[in-house]
Coordinates of C-alpha atoms in Angstrom, one line a residue:
Chain A
M1 CA -41.0 36.8 -25.8
A2 CA -38.7 35.5 -28.5
A3 CA -35.7 37.0 -26.7
R4 CA -36.8 35.3 -23.5
K5 CA -37.1 31.9 -25.2
T6 CA -33.7 32.3 -26.7
S7 CA -32.1 33.1 -23.3
V8 CA -33.8 30.1 -21.7
L9 CA -32.5 27.9 -24.5
L10 CA -29.1 29.4 -24.2
F11 CA -29.1 28.7 -20.4
F12 CA -30.1 25.2 -21.1
F13 CA -27.3 24.7 -23.6
M14 CA -24.7 26.3 -21.3
F15 CA -25.8 23.9 -18.6
L16 CA -25.3 21.0 -21.0
A17 CA -21.9 22.4 -22.0
L18 CA -20.8 22.7 -18.4
S19 CA -22.0 19.2 -17.7
S20 CA -19.7 17.8 -20.2
A21 CA -16.8 20.0 -19.3
F22 CA -16.8 19.1 -15.6
P23 CA -18.2 15.6 -15.4
R24 CA -18.1 13.6 -12.3
N25 CA -16.9 10.5 -14.0
K26 CA -13.2 10.8 -15.0
N27 CA -13.8 8.6 -18.1
K28 CA -15.8 11.5 -19.6
Y29 CA -12.7 13.6 -19.9
K30 CA -11.2 13.6 -23.4
P31 CA -7.4 13.6 -23.7
C32 CA -5.9 16.6 -25.6
K33 CA -3.0 14.3 -26.7
H34 CA -2.6 10.5 -26.8
L35 CA 0.5 8.3 -27.3
V36 CA 1.0 4.6 -27.1
L37 CA 4.6 3.4 -26.7
F38 CA 6.5 0.3 -25.6
F39 CA 9.6 -0.1 -23.6
H40 CA 11.9 -3.1 -23.0
D41 CA 13.8 -3.9 -19.8
I42 CA 16.6 -6.5 -19.6
I43 CA 17.9 -6.7 -16.1
Y44 CA 21.6 -7.6 -15.4
N45 CA 21.9 -11.0 -13.8
G46 CA 25.7 -11.5 -13.8
K47 CA 25.8 -13.0 -17.3
N48 CA 24.2 -10.6 -19.7
A49 CA 26.4 -7.5 -19.3
A50 CA 26.3 -6.7 -23.0
N51 CA 22.5 -6.8 -23.5
A52 CA 21.3 -5.6 -20.0
T53 CA 19.5 -2.3 -20.0
A54 CA 19.0 -2.3 -16.2
A55 CA 20.9 -3.1 -13.1
I56 CA 20.1 -3.8 -9.4
V57 CA 22.0 -1.1 -7.5
A58 CA 20.5 -1.4 -4.0
A59 CA 19.3 -4.3 -2.0
P60 CA 18.2 -5.0 1.6
Q61 CA 20.6 -6.6 4.1
G62 CA 21.6 -10.2 3.1
A63 CA 20.7 -9.8 -0.6
N64 CA 23.1 -9.0 -3.5
L65 CA 23.2 -7.1 -6.8
T66 CA 22.9 -10.0 -9.3
I67 CA 19.9 -11.9 -7.9
L68 CA 16.7 -10.1 -7.1
A69 CA 16.0 -10.2 -3.3
P70 CA 13.8 -12.9 -1.6
Q71 CA 10.4 -11.8 -0.3
F72 CA 9.1 -10.5 -3.6
H73 CA 12.3 -8.5 -4.2
F74 CA 11.3 -6.1 -1.4
G75 CA 14.0 -3.4 -1.2
N76 CA 15.6 -3.8 -4.5
I77 CA 16.2 -0.6 -6.5
A78 CA 17.0 -1.0 -10.2
V79 CA 18.3 1.7 -12.5
F80 CA 17.3 1.5 -16.1
D81 CA 18.0 2.9 -19.6
D82 CA 15.5 1.0 -21.8
P83 CA 14.7 1.5 -25.5
I84 CA 11.3 2.9 -26.4
T85 CA 9.7 1.5 -29.5
L86 CA 6.5 2.2 -31.4
D87 CA 5.5 -1.5 -31.6
N88 CA 6.1 -4.5 -29.4
N89 CA 9.4 -5.5 -31.1
L90 CA 12.5 -5.2 -29.0
H91 CA 14.5 -4.8 -32.3
S92 CA 12.4 -2.0 -33.8
K93 CA 14.2 1.3 -34.2
P94 CA 14.0 3.1 -30.8
V95 CA 12.2 6.5 -30.7
G96 CA 13.8 7.3 -27.3
R97 CA 14.9 6.0 -24.0
A98 CA 13.0 5.3 -20.8
Q99 CA 15.3 6.3 -17.9
G100 CA 15.0 6.3 -14.2
M101 CA 14.4 3.7 -11.5
Y102 CA 12.0 1.1 -10.1
I103 CA 11.8 0.0 -6.5
Y104 CA 10.3 -3.2 -5.4
D105 CA 8.3 -2.2 -2.4
T106 CA 6.1 -5.0 -1.0
K107 CA 7.1 -8.0 1.1
N108 CA 4.1 -10.2 0.3
T109 CA 3.4 -9.5 -3.4
F110 CA 5.0 -7.9 -6.5
T111 CA 4.6 -4.1 -6.6
S112 CA 7.0 -1.4 -7.5
W113 CA 7.3 2.3 -7.2
L114 CA 8.3 4.1 -10.4
G115 CA 10.2 7.3 -10.9
F116 CA 11.3 7.7 -14.5
S117 CA 11.2 9.7 -17.7
F118 CA 10.7 9.2 -21.4
A119 CA 13.4 11.0 -23.4
L120 CA 11.9 11.0 -26.9
N121 CA 13.9 11.9 -29.9
S122 CA 12.1 11.0 -33.2
T123 CA 10.8 12.9 -36.2
D124 CA 7.4 13.0 -34.5
Y125 CA 8.4 13.9 -31.0
Q126 CA 11.2 15.8 -29.3
G127 CA 11.0 16.2 -25.5
S128 CA 10.7 14.5 -22.2
I129 CA 7.7 13.1 -20.2
N130 CA 8.1 12.6 -16.4
F131 CA 6.3 9.8 -14.5
I132 CA 5.7 9.0 -10.9
G133 CA 3.5 6.3 -9.4
V134 CA 2.8 2.9 -7.8
D135 CA 2.8 -0.1 -10.1
P136 CA 1.0 -3.2 -8.7
I137 CA 2.6 -5.4 -11.2
L138 CA 0.3 -8.4 -11.1
I139 CA -2.8 -6.3 -12.0
K140 CA -3.5 -6.2 -15.7
T141 CA -3.5 -2.4 -16.2
R142 CA -2.1 0.2 -13.7
D143 CA -2.4 4.0 -13.8
I144 CA 0.5 6.3 -12.8
S145 CA 0.8 10.1 -13.0
V146 CA 2.4 12.1 -15.8
V147 CA 3.7 15.0 -13.6
G148 CA 5.3 17.2 -16.3
G149 CA 7.0 17.4 -19.6
T150 CA 9.4 19.4 -21.7
G151 CA 9.9 20.2 -25.4
D152 CA 6.8 19.0 -27.3
F153 CA 5.3 18.0 -23.9
F154 CA 6.0 21.4 -22.3
M155 CA 4.0 21.6 -19.0
H156 CA 1.8 18.6 -20.0
R157 CA 0.1 16.5 -17.3
G158 CA -1.9 13.3 -17.6
I159 CA -2.3 9.6 -16.8
A160 CA -0.2 6.7 -18.1
T161 CA -1.8 3.3 -18.1
I162 CA 0.8 0.5 -17.9
N163 CA 0.3 -3.0 -19.1
T164 CA 2.9 -5.8 -18.9
D165 CA 2.8 -6.9 -22.5
A166 CA 5.3 -9.7 -22.1
Y167 CA 8.0 -11.1 -19.8
E168 CA 10.6 -13.8 -19.5
G169 CA 11.2 -14.8 -15.9
D170 CA 12.8 -12.0 -13.9
V171 CA 15.2 -11.0 -16.7
Y172 CA 13.1 -9.4 -19.5
F173 CA 9.9 -7.5 -19.4
R174 CA 8.1 -5.3 -22.0
L175 CA 5.7 -2.6 -20.9
K176 CA 3.0 -1.1 -23.0
V177 CA 2.4 2.5 -21.9
D178 CA -0.8 4.3 -23.0
I179 CA -0.3 8.0 -22.2
K180 CA -3.3 10.2 -22.1
F181 CA -2.5 13.9 -21.6
Y182 CA -5.4 15.9 -20.1
E183 CA -3.5 19.1 -19.7
C184 CA -1.7 20.3 -22.8
W185 CA -0.1 23.8 -23.5
Chain B
M1 CA -26.1 58.9 -13.7
A2 CA -27.8 55.8 -12.3
A3 CA -26.1 53.7 -15.0
R4 CA -22.8 55.2 -14.1
K5 CA -23.3 54.4 -10.4
T6 CA -24.2 50.9 -11.2
S7 CA -21.1 50.3 -13.3
V8 CA -18.9 51.8 -10.6
L9 CA -20.4 49.4 -8.1
L10 CA -20.1 46.6 -10.5
F11 CA -16.4 47.4 -11.0
F12 CA -16.0 47.5 -7.2
F13 CA -17.5 44.1 -6.7
M14 CA -15.6 42.6 -9.6
F15 CA -12.5 43.9 -7.9
L16 CA -13.5 42.2 -4.6
A17 CA -14.3 39.0 -6.5
L18 CA -10.9 39.0 -8.2
S19 CA -9.2 39.7 -4.8
S20 CA -10.6 36.6 -3.3
A21 CA -10.1 34.4 -6.4
F22 CA -6.4 35.2 -6.8
P23 CA -5.2 36.2 -3.4
R24 CA -1.6 36.9 -2.6
N25 CA -1.9 34.8 0.6
K26 CA -2.0 31.1 -0.1
N27 CA -4.1 30.5 3.0
K28 CA -7.0 32.2 1.3
Y29 CA -7.3 29.3 -1.1
K30 CA -10.0 26.8 -0.2
P31 CA -9.2 23.1 -0.9
C32 CA -11.6 21.3 -3.2
K33 CA -11.0 18.0 -1.3
H34 CA -9.5 17.3 2.1
L35 CA -8.1 14.1 3.7
V36 CA -6.3 13.3 6.9
L37 CA -4.5 10.0 7.2
F38 CA -1.8 8.3 9.2
F39 CA 0.9 6.0 8.2
H40 CA 3.2 3.8 10.3
D41 CA 6.9 3.0 9.6
I42 CA 8.8 0.2 11.3
I43 CA 12.4 0.1 10.0
Y44 CA 14.3 -3.2 9.9
N45 CA 17.1 -3.2 12.4
G46 CA 18.4 -6.8 12.0
K47 CA 16.0 -8.2 14.6
N48 CA 12.5 -7.3 13.6
A49 CA 12.1 -9.0 10.1
A50 CA 8.5 -10.1 10.7
N51 CA 7.2 -6.7 11.7
A52 CA 9.4 -4.3 9.7
T53 CA 7.6 -2.3 7.0
A54 CA 10.8 -0.6 5.8
A55 CA 14.4 -1.5 5.1
I56 CA 17.6 0.4 4.6
V57 CA 18.7 -0.5 1.1
A58 CA 21.5 2.1 0.4
A59 CA 24.1 3.6 2.6
P60 CA 27.2 5.7 2.2
Q61 CA 30.7 4.2 2.3
G62 CA 31.5 2.7 5.8
A63 CA 27.9 2.3 6.9
N64 CA 25.7 -0.8 6.7
L65 CA 22.1 -1.9 6.1
T66 CA 21.0 -2.7 9.6
I67 CA 22.1 0.5 11.5
L68 CA 21.3 4.0 10.2
A69 CA 24.4 5.8 9.1
P70 CA 26.3 8.2 11.4
Q71 CA 26.2 12.0 10.6
F72 CA 22.4 12.2 10.8
H73 CA 21.9 9.1 8.6
F74 CA 23.2 11.1 5.6
G75 CA 23.0 9.0 2.5
N76 CA 20.7 6.3 3.7
I77 CA 17.9 5.3 1.4
A78 CA 15.0 3.3 2.9
V79 CA 12.3 1.6 0.9
F80 CA 8.9 1.3 2.7
D81 CA 5.5 -0.3 2.4
D82 CA 3.6 1.2 5.4
P83 CA 0.0 0.7 6.4
I84 CA -2.2 3.7 6.2
T85 CA -4.9 4.1 8.8
L86 CA -7.7 6.6 9.5
D87 CA -6.7 7.1 13.1
N88 CA -3.4 7.0 15.0
N89 CA -3.6 3.3 15.9
L90 CA -1.1 1.1 14.2
H91 CA -3.5 -1.8 14.6
S92 CA -6.5 -0.2 13.0
K93 CA -7.7 -1.7 9.7
P94 CA -5.5 -0.3 7.0
V95 CA -7.2 1.7 4.2
G96 CA -4.2 1.4 2.0
R97 CA -0.4 1.4 1.8
A98 CA 2.2 4.2 1.7
Q99 CA 4.9 3.0 -0.7
G100 CA 8.1 4.5 -2.0
M101 CA 11.3 5.7 -0.4
Y102 CA 12.9 8.2 1.9
I103 CA 16.4 9.5 1.7
Y104 CA 18.3 11.0 4.6
D105 CA 20.0 14.0 3.0
T106 CA 21.7 16.3 5.5
K107 CA 25.0 15.9 7.3
N108 CA 24.3 18.2 10.2
T109 CA 20.6 17.7 11.0
F110 CA 17.8 15.3 10.3
T111 CA 16.0 16.0 7.0
S112 CA 14.8 13.6 4.3
W113 CA 13.7 13.7 0.7
L114 CA 10.5 11.9 0.0
G115 CA 9.2 10.2 -3.1
F116 CA 6.2 8.0 -2.4
S117 CA 2.6 7.2 -3.1
F118 CA -0.6 6.4 -1.2
A119 CA -2.3 3.4 -2.7
L120 CA -5.8 3.7 -1.2
N121 CA -8.2 0.8 -1.3
S122 CA -11.2 1.4 0.9
T123 CA -15.0 1.8 0.6
D124 CA -14.4 5.6 0.6
Y125 CA -11.5 5.9 -1.8
Q126 CA -9.9 3.9 -4.6
G127 CA -6.9 5.3 -6.3
S128 CA -3.4 6.6 -5.8
I129 CA -1.9 9.9 -4.6
N130 CA 1.7 10.8 -5.6
F131 CA 4.0 12.9 -3.3
I132 CA 7.4 14.5 -3.7
G133 CA 9.2 16.9 -1.4
V134 CA 11.7 17.8 1.3
D135 CA 10.9 16.8 4.9
P136 CA 12.9 18.8 7.5
I137 CA 11.9 16.2 10.1
L138 CA 12.6 18.2 13.3
I139 CA 10.2 21.0 12.3
K140 CA 6.7 20.4 13.6
T141 CA 4.8 20.6 10.3
R142 CA 6.3 20.2 6.9
D143 CA 4.7 20.8 3.5
I144 CA 5.3 18.6 0.5
S145 CA 3.8 18.5 -3.0
V146 CA 1.0 16.3 -4.2
V147 CA 2.1 16.1 -7.9
G148 CA -0.7 13.8 -9.3
G149 CA -3.2 11.1 -8.6
T150 CA -5.2 8.4 -10.2
G151 CA -8.6 6.8 -9.8
D152 CA -10.7 8.9 -7.4
F153 CA -7.7 11.3 -7.4
F154 CA -7.5 11.6 -11.2
M155 CA -5.2 14.5 -12.1
H156 CA -5.4 16.0 -8.6
R157 CA -2.8 18.3 -7.2
G158 CA -2.3 19.8 -3.8
I159 CA -0.2 20.2 -0.7
A160 CA 0.3 17.6 2.1
T161 CA 1.3 18.8 5.5
I162 CA 3.3 16.2 7.4
N163 CA 3.5 16.0 11.2
T164 CA 5.5 13.4 13.2
D165 CA 2.7 12.2 15.4
A166 CA 4.8 9.7 17.4
Y167 CA 8.2 7.9 17.3
E168 CA 10.2 5.4 19.2
G169 CA 13.9 5.8 18.7
D170 CA 14.9 5.2 15.1
V171 CA 12.7 2.1 14.7
Y172 CA 9.1 3.3 14.7
F173 CA 7.5 6.5 13.5
R174 CA 4.0 7.5 12.8
L175 CA 3.2 10.4 10.4
K176 CA 0.0 12.3 10.3
V177 CA -0.6 13.6 6.7
D178 CA -3.1 16.4 6.1
I179 CA -3.8 16.4 2.4
K180 CA -5.4 19.5 0.8
F181 CA -6.2 19.2 -2.8
Y182 CA -6.5 22.6 -4.6
E183 CA -6.9 21.2 -8.1
C184 CA -9.6 18.5 -8.5
W185 CA -11.1 17.1 -11.7
Chain C
M1 CA -23.5 48.5 -41.1
A2 CA -21.3 50.2 -38.6
A3 CA -22.3 47.6 -35.9
R4 CA -21.5 44.8 -38.3
K5 CA -18.1 46.2 -39.1
T6 CA -17.4 46.6 -35.4
S7 CA -18.3 43.0 -34.6
V8 CA -16.2 41.7 -37.5
L9 CA -13.3 43.7 -36.1
L10 CA -14.0 42.5 -32.6
F11 CA -14.0 38.9 -33.8
F12 CA -10.7 39.5 -35.6
F13 CA -9.1 40.9 -32.5
M14 CA -10.5 38.1 -30.3
F15 CA -8.9 35.7 -32.8
L16 CA -5.6 37.5 -32.4
A17 CA -5.9 37.4 -28.6
L18 CA -6.6 33.7 -28.6
S19 CA -3.7 33.1 -30.9
S20 CA -1.3 34.7 -28.4
A21 CA -3.0 33.0 -25.4
F22 CA -2.7 29.5 -26.8
P23 CA 0.2 29.6 -29.1
R24 CA 1.6 26.5 -30.7
N25 CA 5.2 27.5 -29.9
K26 CA 6.0 27.1 -26.2
N27 CA 8.4 30.0 -26.4
K28 CA 5.5 32.4 -26.7
Y29 CA 4.4 31.6 -23.1
K30 CA 5.5 34.2 -20.6
P31 CA 6.6 33.0 -17.2
C32 CA 4.6 34.3 -14.2
K33 CA 7.7 34.1 -12.1
H34 CA 11.4 33.7 -12.9
L35 CA 14.4 32.7 -10.7
V36 CA 18.1 32.1 -11.6
L37 CA 20.1 30.2 -8.9
F38 CA 23.3 28.2 -8.7
F39 CA 24.1 25.0 -6.7
H40 CA 27.4 23.4 -5.9
D41 CA 28.0 19.7 -5.7
I42 CA 31.2 18.2 -4.1
I43 CA 31.0 14.4 -4.3
Y44 CA 32.7 12.3 -1.6
N45 CA 35.8 10.4 -3.0
G46 CA 37.2 8.8 0.2
K47 CA 39.4 11.8 1.0
N48 CA 37.1 14.9 1.3
A49 CA 34.7 13.9 4.0
A50 CA 34.7 17.4 5.6
N51 CA 33.8 19.3 2.4
A52 CA 31.8 16.8 0.5
T53 CA 28.1 17.7 -0.1
A54 CA 27.2 14.5 -1.9
A55 CA 27.9 10.7 -1.5
I56 CA 27.6 7.7 -3.7
V57 CA 25.1 5.4 -1.9
A58 CA 24.3 2.8 -4.5
A59 CA 26.4 1.2 -7.3
P60 CA 26.0 -1.7 -9.6
Q61 CA 27.6 -5.1 -8.9
G62 CA 31.5 -4.8 -8.9
A63 CA 31.6 -1.1 -8.3
N64 CA 32.1 0.7 -4.9
L65 CA 31.0 3.8 -3.0
T66 CA 34.2 6.0 -3.3
I67 CA 34.8 5.8 -7.1
L68 CA 32.1 6.4 -9.7
A69 CA 31.3 3.2 -11.6
P70 CA 32.8 2.3 -15.0
Q71 CA 30.6 2.5 -18.1
F72 CA 29.7 6.2 -17.6
H73 CA 28.9 5.6 -13.9
F74 CA 25.8 3.6 -15.0
G75 CA 23.8 2.6 -11.9
N76 CA 25.4 5.0 -9.4
I77 CA 22.9 6.8 -7.1
A78 CA 24.3 9.9 -5.3
V79 CA 22.5 11.7 -2.4
F80 CA 23.2 15.4 -2.1
D81 CA 22.7 18.4 0.2
D82 CA 24.2 21.2 -1.9
P83 CA 24.4 24.9 -1.1
I84 CA 22.3 27.2 -3.3
T85 CA 23.8 30.6 -4.1
L86 CA 22.6 33.7 -6.0
D87 CA 25.8 33.9 -8.0
N88 CA 28.4 31.4 -9.2
N89 CA 30.6 31.7 -6.1
L90 CA 30.7 28.5 -4.0
H91 CA 31.6 30.7 -1.0
S92 CA 28.7 33.2 -1.3
K93 CA 26.1 33.1 1.5
P94 CA 23.7 30.2 0.7
V95 CA 20.0 31.1 0.2
G96 CA 19.0 27.5 0.6
R97 CA 19.9 23.8 0.0
A98 CA 19.4 21.6 -3.0
Q99 CA 18.5 18.2 -1.7
G100 CA 17.7 14.8 -3.2
M101 CA 19.4 12.4 -5.5
Y102 CA 20.9 11.9 -9.0
I103 CA 21.1 8.6 -10.8
Y104 CA 23.6 7.9 -13.6
D105 CA 21.5 6.0 -16.0
T106 CA 23.2 5.4 -19.4
K107 CA 25.9 2.9 -20.2
N108 CA 27.3 4.7 -23.3
T109 CA 27.2 8.4 -22.4
F110 CA 26.7 10.6 -19.4
T111 CA 23.1 11.2 -18.4
S112 CA 21.4 11.3 -15.1
W113 CA 17.9 11.2 -13.7
L114 CA 17.1 13.9 -11.1
G115 CA 14.7 13.8 -8.2
F116 CA 15.4 16.7 -5.9
S117 CA 14.1 19.9 -4.2
F118 CA 15.2 23.4 -3.5
A119 CA 14.6 24.3 0.1
L120 CA 14.9 28.1 0.0
N121 CA 15.3 30.1 3.2
S122 CA 16.2 33.7 2.5
T123 CA 14.7 37.2 2.9
D124 CA 13.4 37.0 -0.6
Y125 CA 12.0 33.4 -0.7
Q126 CA 10.7 30.9 1.9
G127 CA 9.5 27.6 0.5
S128 CA 10.4 24.6 -1.6
I129 CA 10.5 23.8 -5.3
N130 CA 10.3 20.2 -6.4
F131 CA 12.0 18.9 -9.6
I132 CA 11.9 15.7 -11.7
G133 CA 13.6 15.0 -15.0
V134 CA 16.2 13.6 -17.3
D135 CA 19.5 15.4 -17.5
P136 CA 21.6 14.6 -20.6
I137 CA 24.7 16.1 -18.9
L138 CA 26.8 16.7 -22.0
I139 CA 24.2 18.9 -23.7
K140 CA 24.7 22.6 -23.0
T141 CA 21.2 23.3 -21.6
R142 CA 18.7 20.7 -20.4
D143 CA 15.0 21.2 -19.4
I144 CA 13.5 19.4 -16.5
S145 CA 10.0 19.7 -14.9
V146 CA 9.1 21.8 -11.8
V147 CA 6.3 19.5 -10.6
G148 CA 5.2 21.5 -7.5
G149 CA 6.1 23.8 -4.7
T150 CA 5.3 25.0 -1.2
G151 CA 5.4 28.3 0.7
D152 CA 6.1 31.1 -1.7
F153 CA 5.9 28.6 -4.5
F154 CA 2.6 27.1 -3.4
M155 CA 1.2 24.9 -6.2
H156 CA 3.6 26.4 -8.8
R157 CA 4.6 24.5 -11.9
G158 CA 7.2 25.3 -14.6
I159 CA 10.3 24.4 -16.4
A160 CA 13.9 24.5 -15.1
T161 CA 16.7 24.9 -17.6
I162 CA 20.0 23.4 -16.2
N163 CA 23.4 24.4 -17.4
T164 CA 26.7 23.0 -16.1
D165 CA 28.4 26.3 -15.3
A166 CA 31.7 24.7 -14.2
Y167 CA 33.2 21.4 -13.1
E168 CA 36.4 19.9 -11.9
G169 CA 36.8 16.2 -12.8
D170 CA 34.2 14.1 -11.2
V171 CA 34.5 15.8 -7.9
Y172 CA 33.0 19.3 -8.2
F173 CA 30.3 20.6 -10.4
R174 CA 28.3 23.8 -10.4
L175 CA 24.8 24.0 -12.0
K176 CA 23.1 27.1 -13.1
V177 CA 19.3 26.7 -12.8
D178 CA 17.0 29.0 -14.7
I179 CA 13.5 28.4 -13.3
K180 CA 10.6 29.7 -15.2
F181 CA 7.2 29.2 -13.6
Y182 CA 4.2 29.2 -16.0
E183 CA 1.6 28.3 -13.3
C184 CA 1.6 30.5 -10.3
W185 CA -1.0 30.8 -7.6

């Protein structure tokens, strides 16, 4: 009898354990690693060559490479090499570089498509994190995919939540990136 | 003896179970989620600004941004923001937008490299799906990778099979996308 | 007593087994599949149209599409369709094509951001492998992510280690790619 009671209880606790391991609601997943970083983008506008960290390199017909295109910049591709910092200060010591591109890709609002990487090189982290996703810029927080990583982020996957922490016109913006890894190795 | 027979049988069934869980043939895997969607691309050709959903934004030397490049459009990059529909009708109510870019990348046939996302916003699905892959356009069905997702597609991975459902010259094409997720969360 | 000793030992060996299954050091993971391939890139420079396998298609303001941009080519995007070979000989029979783009993305050194695929079509392998990552070109070996695959590489993930095996000025380079898959299906 005692054995039977034990196994019923065991089954019950296994069921509980499974419920929390495979929840329906994604918010119930607990990240295996968590990072919050900032990066800073200064786009070249014809006058700021020394400070610019990004440049428009492609534009639709009729537009040029120093002024973002009309119609919500649709068709512009910018290449960037932005400093990554631990806090929101552009002048803090960088812990790495955010490198890749963003593409403005809607004609009637501001959205972009992101393909980029974090190359981290600090005492805490050495390695790269690779991101892909859509960024509906005007929404407060946007989720993109962490599709892989190397070094300390070997084979990691996760979700990065992006938040425009500050901006100045079209020239400067600062993104806060909250990276939650759900697959660590 | 009876115990021995049981354990032999058990071993046999375990073997069967393993065979179906880790089959050699990929077609034996069963998707954990399955979606079929269509998207519609109308490329800007200098005359259709109001209706165009895509634009050539980069071209090799000697080509321009209103006519696709010679040599199988090699080197053209197009940015798109295409409506996604549940059926093959361009005028059906969109359930989201396909956003990103395609790159024509062969000199002696039509192929493209795809980096794009589905941003879905319907009663059935809220979230994004991120795709990467080669698209040998002239082949009937082409497989690309689903490398991540957000929202209802949190951390999902899978395979998308693309099929050119219809096209009109170089200006309009409609793609049917059969998305099979093999990793769901 | 004997039973207790056994279970203590069992626990000890389980601990050892777990230690090797989830090691801290990534180098302890053993790939489930391993491939070494070469690809060859000849960039168009205005004179080599017949042989070129890549073309500059985007450039920052002031630069053009036949000469890589000043400032470490920052902002150039090149589209490529490069032959893949089993050895380091450009003239060996190709086993597939490396297709996609590279973006030069640093103003004060040579680095690039890669988004490309291997489309393999040989007796040994049929399928595609999709890559994303940062490539600090001047470092001897660089790791990027294998974010997905199709066909024989269905749902695979892994790490590709890139090594510049040879180069001639800015026109030709040959990359050795050591692909280790850690997730096979």
